[in-house]
Amino acid sequence: MKKTLALPEDILMQIEKPERYIGHEVNAVIKENSEDMIRFAMCFPDVYEIGMSHLGIQILYDMFNKEPDVWCERVYSPWPDLEAVMRERHIPLFALESQDPVKIFDFLGITIQFEMCYTNILQVLELSGIPLRSEDRTAEDPFVIGGGPCTYNPEPLAPFFDMFYIGEGEVSYPALLDLYRKWKNSSAPREEFLREAANVPGIYVPSLYSCTYAEDGTLSSFYPTVSGIPETIEKQAVTDLNKAIYPEKPVIPYLQATQDRVVLEIMRGCIRGCRFCQAGMIYRPLRQKSISRLKELAYRMLMETGYDEISLSSLSSSDYSHLEELLDYLIDVCSEKKINISLPSLRIDAFSLDVMSKVQDVKKSSLTFAPEAGTQRMRDVINKGLTEDDILHGCREAFRGGWNKVKLYFMLGLPFETEEDIRGIAHLCQRVAEEYYEIPKENRNGKISINASSSFFVPKPFTPFQWASMNTEEEFLDKARIVKEEVRSQLNQKSIRYTYHHAGISILEGVLARGDRRVADVIETVYRNGARFDAWSEYFDLEKWHDAFETCGIDPYFYTKRERDVTELLPWDFIRCGVTKQFLIREWERARSGVVTPNCREQCSGCGCAALGGGICHARED
Amino acid sequence: MRVRIKFSKKEPMQYIGHLDTMRYFQKVLRRAELPVAFSEGFSPHILMSFASPLGVGKTSTGEYFDLDLRETVSCTEIAQHMKAHLSAGFDVTAVSEIEENRRTNGMRVIAAASYKVTVSGDLPVTEERISHFLEQERMEVLRKTKHKEELTDIRPWIYTFGWENDGFSMLVSAGSVQNLKPEPVIDAYAAMQGVSPKQYHLHICRTELFAERFPGSAPDFIPLLECGCIDETGVYRE
Ligand code: SF4
Ligand code: SF4
């Protein structure tokens, strides 16, 4: 190794888990640095163990490092203990591979996976010595580029980023790098590069766009401020996943990451179109990898990494056309090599129960269902194609097979929800318990344990519910209380454990998810007041956020509670994510009348994604 | 067959904790495609057992683990296969085949460890001071156990202590009976010179782990590699 560590020994010995900061992991890429080398720092703005588990970064890391003149390195958020020391001793944030300061890099790419990491983004910028706002940056600073699901409404973060990449990184980065190579050899100013980058498909340069607001606070216009750049930004999507790069030699952390296993991405997108689900919309269309490619990848990755576990990654693995063949293959290979298979949550039926009983200890494992809502009416509203019969039938089979633990996931605060739907959550749990006690005592495996949990519904951009009103914290908690009481009043209450998420965090998520550029001030203010790691309950401080809203004169309910009219100009309307607004409006209407929409495999609903070229909209799968 | 593998852990791997080091070697063994033996059950794991854990921040040239294999492989081959898959900072330096039936579980037979300790900061060292230090009949230091702190006499657990080239070297009791770390020894020496631990910083390298030559033979020790070795000629060492 050419260089010592960025942090001196005394610091490494005083902080928690020094392994987070020393790099040198197996398969980490070390290159010979040179003048021409394009240095790309790829950041996941959360702690190492979380960030290292993220597949997207591993894919881009691999892709960038295949370019001889690009050296991509990783950066994660320093934990607060290290942050304090870095500030005190003026140590700049560094990338793991070279241990060089992020400030000297050409690019700082930040993947933005969830809203509650926004303050961490500012932490990374500040600790790197990069001005928080794009307008204050100079030739000394890297270009800061954001990607990931939250960029489908990038506006609350607009002032902090030089660019956003909308869509899948595999597609447009080559063009952006080419442009950068040319610009680097010229002596043109920073603005020049940004100006040209704005014409690369999928690249949004927020400083080149402006907006105005109407008196009622809604957006009245959004427009480019210079000529010759597009008015709308097109999402980039890979058309053939079989040809896409996949990291066969992912970086293997020493420190145990959340995903401590081979992760095999089997497909992207989802056919189902649940109306609350942003991932289901923005990652359309469904694109599958071929079974032969997957077998080859799985084998190679297991051999190259030495992991003792493999898991499948996708939004809805049960929908993979060749799941049975793939699992048969994996069970074969893995039993020979003593490798564990960690199953994604599959739809519970005879097939999945059979697979589960082969790879897990039935006594220890639990069945997972995500009915999301308590009544069939509500499930029709959200287009969740899972019926009570599916659940009870699945449970019956499973109980006979020896299972006795069930997890059920629900949402509260969905549009058009009635009290009956809320109580329905408890009723469904009760029916699952009854199903268990139908089994003759001698065939039962002890008591049943049902774990039901609800999250609070947060409307997201580019979903049919993007116009919906979101509940207040009090409403959420009232609803959770109703469920709790209903559970308690039932016969099998002792078998049912009901928990719910942090309502305050959901509200903030709601503001940030559908916010506009004015929300940026709140993020900066709360960050300056010390907010960090908001996704971690031990650090989350709702008071700080309330204070910041007040300081900035911003009403959070404007963003959460207010139901939008479908004619309103939404902050993210300039992005073309594949699904058209007409489709979303149609789905919003169908939700209102409780009409389900068939999935892509049953029938195409003309959502607009066919125009992206590829996937299920074109080739009917073999 | 059961083999004992000796490895070193150098810069910057001293920050990798004990459990993570174990997990690292499990992956190395899988990548090296050695015919390792597994436990039974739903999540089988490689049958390996690590000797005394090394604290975070310490380097070592004398770490060990025992490994069971399903098939016979020569010690040299094992070393070579593993070396091809090690990352910088880790190295396999010796492999020997050991008896399978013994109470030789690597962890249980450990009786002593040797350390090399370099000091940055001000700590006067002369031969005279060292022999003066060793002349003490008792060396009481405050040791923390799980629930309390108590004064313990560590003198009986120090077998050798001296200065070589640029640092201290010592042989002290280790393992399940009396595990003496090198820090309290240096601290006791420093205290005698009127120097407080705040005035220096230690770089500790464990250099070897030892077993008693035969039960009760202390301080007559042999390196762990030789303990229970069944084929002297087959041993791989560097
Ligand atoms: S099944 Fe529904 S909730 Fe799950 S990813 Fe697909 S659309 Fe989203
Ligand atoms: S165009 Fe049709 S098949 Fe393609 S994603 Fe949309 S609804 Fe599904």
Coordinates of C-alpha atoms in Angstrom, one line a residue, chain A residues 148-414:
Chain A
G148 CA -30.8 7.3 -6.4
P149 CA -34.6 7.1 -5.8
C150 CA -34.8 10.4 -3.9
T151 CA -33.6 12.3 -7.0
Y152 CA -37.1 11.7 -8.5
N153 CA -37.9 14.8 -6.5
P154 CA -34.5 16.5 -6.2
E155 CA -35.9 19.9 -5.4
P156 CA -35.4 20.1 -1.6
L157 CA -31.7 19.3 -2.3
A158 CA -31.4 21.4 -5.4
P159 CA -29.1 24.1 -4.0
F160 CA -26.6 21.6 -2.6
F161 CA -25.9 19.6 -5.8
D162 CA -24.2 20.7 -9.0
M163 CA -25.9 17.9 -10.9
F164 CA -28.4 15.1 -10.4
Y165 CA -28.4 11.9 -12.4
I166 CA -31.9 10.7 -13.0
G167 CA -32.1 7.0 -13.6
E168 CA -29.8 4.1 -13.7
G169 CA -26.1 5.0 -13.7
E170 CA -25.0 2.4 -16.2
V171 CA -26.5 4.4 -19.1
S172 CA -25.2 8.0 -19.2
Y173 CA -22.1 8.1 -17.1
P174 CA -19.9 7.2 -20.1
A175 CA -21.1 10.3 -21.9
L176 CA -20.7 12.4 -18.9
L177 CA -17.1 11.2 -18.4
D178 CA -16.3 11.9 -22.1
L179 CA -17.5 15.4 -21.7
Y180 CA -15.5 15.8 -18.5
R181 CA -12.3 14.6 -20.2
K182 CA -12.7 17.3 -22.8
W183 CA -13.5 20.0 -20.3
K184 CA -10.6 19.0 -18.1
N185 CA -8.1 19.5 -20.9
S186 CA -9.6 22.9 -21.8
S187 CA -9.4 25.9 -19.5
A188 CA -13.1 26.6 -19.6
P189 CA -14.7 27.6 -16.3
R190 CA -16.8 25.3 -14.1
E191 CA -20.1 26.7 -15.4
E192 CA -19.1 25.7 -18.9
F193 CA -19.0 22.0 -17.9
L194 CA -22.3 22.2 -16.1
R195 CA -23.9 23.9 -19.1
E196 CA -22.8 21.1 -21.4
A197 CA -23.6 18.4 -18.9
A198 CA -27.1 19.6 -18.8
N199 CA -27.5 18.2 -22.3
V200 CA -26.4 14.7 -21.4
P201 CA -29.5 12.6 -21.2
G202 CA -30.7 12.2 -17.6
I203 CA -28.5 14.9 -16.2
Y204 CA -30.3 17.7 -14.3
V205 CA -28.3 20.8 -13.4
P206 CA -30.5 22.6 -10.9
S207 CA -28.6 25.9 -11.0
L208 CA -29.7 26.3 -14.7
Y209 CA -33.4 26.1 -13.8
S210 CA -35.6 28.4 -11.9
C211 CA -39.1 28.5 -10.6
T212 CA -41.8 30.9 -9.4
Y213 CA -44.6 30.4 -6.9
A214 CA -48.2 31.5 -6.9
E215 CA -49.7 33.5 -4.0
D216 CA -51.2 30.3 -2.4
G217 CA -47.6 29.0 -2.2
T218 CA -47.9 26.4 -5.0
L219 CA -45.5 26.3 -7.9
S220 CA -46.5 28.4 -10.8
S221 CA -43.7 27.9 -13.2
F222 CA -40.5 25.9 -13.7
Y223 CA -38.1 26.7 -16.5
P224 CA -34.5 26.6 -17.8
T225 CA -32.8 29.9 -17.3
V226 CA -30.5 29.4 -20.3
S227 CA -31.3 28.5 -23.8
G228 CA -30.2 25.2 -25.4
I229 CA -30.9 22.9 -22.5
P230 CA -33.9 20.6 -22.2
E231 CA -37.0 21.6 -20.4
T232 CA -37.6 18.1 -19.1
I233 CA -35.2 15.5 -17.9
E234 CA -35.6 11.9 -19.1
K235 CA -35.0 9.0 -16.7
Q236 CA -32.3 6.7 -18.0
A237 CA -33.0 3.0 -17.9
V238 CA -30.9 0.0 -18.9
T239 CA -32.8 -1.9 -21.6
D240 CA -31.0 -5.2 -21.5
L241 CA -29.9 -6.3 -18.0
N242 CA -28.0 -9.3 -19.4
K243 CA -25.5 -7.0 -21.0
A244 CA -25.2 -4.7 -18.0
I245 CA -22.2 -4.8 -15.8
Y246 CA -22.4 -6.7 -12.6
P247 CA -19.8 -6.7 -9.9
E248 CA -18.4 -10.3 -9.9
K249 CA -15.8 -9.2 -7.3
P250 CA -17.6 -6.9 -5.0
V251 CA -15.6 -5.2 -2.2
I252 CA -15.8 -7.4 0.9
P253 CA -15.8 -5.5 4.1
Y254 CA -14.0 -6.8 7.2
L255 CA -16.5 -5.2 9.4
Q256 CA -19.8 -7.1 9.2
A257 CA -22.1 -5.2 6.9
T258 CA -25.9 -5.4 7.1
Q259 CA -25.7 -7.4 3.8
D260 CA -23.0 -9.8 4.7
R261 CA -23.5 -12.1 1.7
V262 CA -23.5 -12.3 -2.1
V263 CA -26.4 -10.3 -3.5
L264 CA -27.7 -11.5 -6.8
E265 CA -29.9 -9.0 -8.6
I266 CA -32.4 -11.1 -10.5
M267 CA -34.4 -8.3 -12.1
R268 CA -35.3 -4.7 -11.9
G269 CA -38.7 -3.1 -11.8
C270 CA -41.9 -4.7 -10.7
I271 CA -45.1 -5.7 -12.6
R272 CA -47.5 -5.0 -9.8
G273 CA -48.1 -1.3 -9.6
C274 CA -49.2 -1.0 -6.0
R275 CA -50.4 2.6 -5.9
F276 CA -48.4 3.7 -2.8
C277 CA -45.2 2.3 -4.1
Q278 CA -42.6 4.6 -5.6
A279 CA -40.1 1.9 -6.4
G280 CA -42.8 0.0 -8.3
M281 CA -43.3 3.0 -10.6
I282 CA -39.9 4.6 -11.0
Y283 CA -38.1 1.4 -11.8
R284 CA -40.5 0.3 -14.5
P285 CA -40.5 -1.6 -16.7
L286 CA -39.7 -5.0 -15.3
R287 CA -36.5 -6.3 -16.8
Q288 CA -35.3 -9.8 -16.0
K289 CA -31.9 -11.3 -16.2
S290 CA -31.7 -14.6 -18.0
I291 CA -31.5 -17.7 -16.0
S292 CA -28.2 -18.7 -17.6
R293 CA -26.7 -15.4 -16.7
L294 CA -27.9 -15.6 -13.2
K295 CA -26.5 -19.2 -12.7
E296 CA -23.2 -18.1 -14.0
L297 CA -23.1 -14.9 -11.8
A298 CA -24.2 -16.7 -8.7
Y299 CA -21.5 -19.3 -9.1
R300 CA -18.7 -16.9 -9.9
M301 CA -19.6 -14.5 -7.1
L302 CA -19.6 -17.2 -4.5
M303 CA -16.3 -18.5 -5.7
E304 CA -14.7 -15.0 -5.9
T305 CA -15.9 -13.7 -2.6
G306 CA -15.9 -16.7 -0.2
Y307 CA -19.2 -15.6 1.3
D308 CA -21.2 -18.3 3.0
E309 CA -24.5 -16.9 2.1
I310 CA -26.3 -15.7 -1.0
S311 CA -29.5 -13.8 -1.3
L312 CA -31.7 -12.7 -4.3
S313 CA -32.4 -9.1 -4.8
S314 CA -35.4 -7.6 -6.6
L315 CA -38.6 -5.8 -5.7
S316 CA -40.7 -8.9 -5.9
S317 CA -38.8 -12.1 -6.4
S318 CA -41.8 -14.4 -6.7
D319 CA -42.5 -12.7 -10.0
Y320 CA -39.2 -13.9 -11.6
S321 CA -40.2 -16.2 -14.4
H322 CA -37.6 -18.8 -13.7
L323 CA -37.5 -18.7 -10.0
E324 CA -38.0 -22.4 -9.6
E325 CA -35.2 -23.3 -11.8
L326 CA -32.9 -20.7 -10.2
L327 CA -33.7 -21.9 -6.7
D328 CA -33.2 -25.5 -7.7
Y329 CA -29.8 -24.6 -9.0
L330 CA -28.8 -22.6 -6.0
I331 CA -30.0 -25.3 -3.6
D332 CA -27.8 -27.8 -5.5
V333 CA -24.7 -25.6 -5.5
C334 CA -25.1 -24.3 -2.0
S335 CA -25.8 -27.6 -0.3
E336 CA -22.6 -29.0 -1.9
K337 CA -20.6 -25.9 -0.8
K338 CA -22.4 -25.5 2.5
I339 CA -23.6 -22.1 1.6
N340 CA -26.8 -20.6 3.1
I341 CA -29.5 -19.2 1.0
S342 CA -31.3 -16.3 2.5
L343 CA -34.7 -16.2 0.8
P344 CA -36.2 -12.9 -0.1
S345 CA -39.8 -12.5 1.1
L346 CA -41.5 -14.8 -1.4
R347 CA -45.2 -15.1 -1.8
I348 CA -46.3 -17.9 0.5
D349 CA -47.6 -20.9 -1.4
A350 CA -46.8 -24.6 -1.8
F351 CA -43.7 -23.9 -3.8
S352 CA -42.1 -21.3 -1.6
L353 CA -42.9 -23.3 1.6
D354 CA -41.2 -26.3 0.0
V355 CA -38.1 -24.2 -0.8
M356 CA -38.2 -22.6 2.6
S357 CA -38.3 -25.9 4.4
K358 CA -35.2 -27.0 2.4
V359 CA -33.1 -24.0 3.3
Q360 CA -34.2 -22.8 6.7
D361 CA -34.9 -24.2 10.0
V362 CA -38.7 -24.1 10.1
K363 CA -38.8 -23.8 13.8
K364 CA -36.8 -20.6 13.7
S365 CA -38.0 -18.9 10.5
S366 CA -41.2 -16.9 10.2
L367 CA -43.7 -16.3 7.4
T368 CA -43.8 -12.8 6.0
F369 CA -46.9 -11.2 4.4
A370 CA -47.3 -7.6 3.4
P371 CA -51.0 -7.2 3.0
E372 CA -50.4 -3.5 3.7
A373 CA -54.1 -3.0 4.5
G374 CA -56.6 -4.7 6.7
T375 CA -59.6 -5.1 4.4
Q376 CA -60.1 -6.2 0.9
R377 CA -61.7 -2.9 0.0
M378 CA -58.6 -1.0 1.1
R379 CA -56.3 -3.5 -0.7
D380 CA -58.3 -2.8 -3.9
V381 CA -57.8 0.9 -3.3
I382 CA -54.0 0.5 -3.2
N383 CA -54.0 -2.2 -5.9
K384 CA -52.4 -4.7 -3.7
G385 CA -53.2 -8.0 -5.3
L386 CA -52.9 -10.1 -2.2
T387 CA -56.2 -11.4 -0.9
E388 CA -57.2 -12.6 2.6
D389 CA -57.7 -16.0 1.1
D390 CA -54.1 -16.0 -0.2
I391 CA -52.9 -15.2 3.3
L392 CA -55.1 -17.6 5.2
H393 CA -54.5 -20.4 2.7
G394 CA -50.7 -19.8 2.8
C395 CA -50.8 -19.8 6.6
R396 CA -52.8 -23.0 6.7
E397 CA -50.3 -24.8 4.6
A398 CA -47.4 -23.3 6.5
F399 CA -48.9 -24.2 9.9
R400 CA -49.3 -27.8 8.8
G401 CA -45.6 -27.7 7.8
G402 CA -44.6 -26.7 11.3
W403 CA -44.3 -22.9 11.1
N404 CA -45.7 -20.9 13.9
K405 CA -44.4 -17.5 13.5
V406 CA -46.0 -14.9 11.2
K407 CA -45.0 -11.4 10.4
L408 CA -47.6 -9.0 8.8
Y409 CA -46.8 -5.6 7.5
F410 CA -49.4 -2.9 7.2
M411 CA -49.7 0.8 6.5
L412 CA -51.9 3.3 8.2
G413 CA -53.1 6.6 6.8
L414 CA -53.7 5.4 3.3

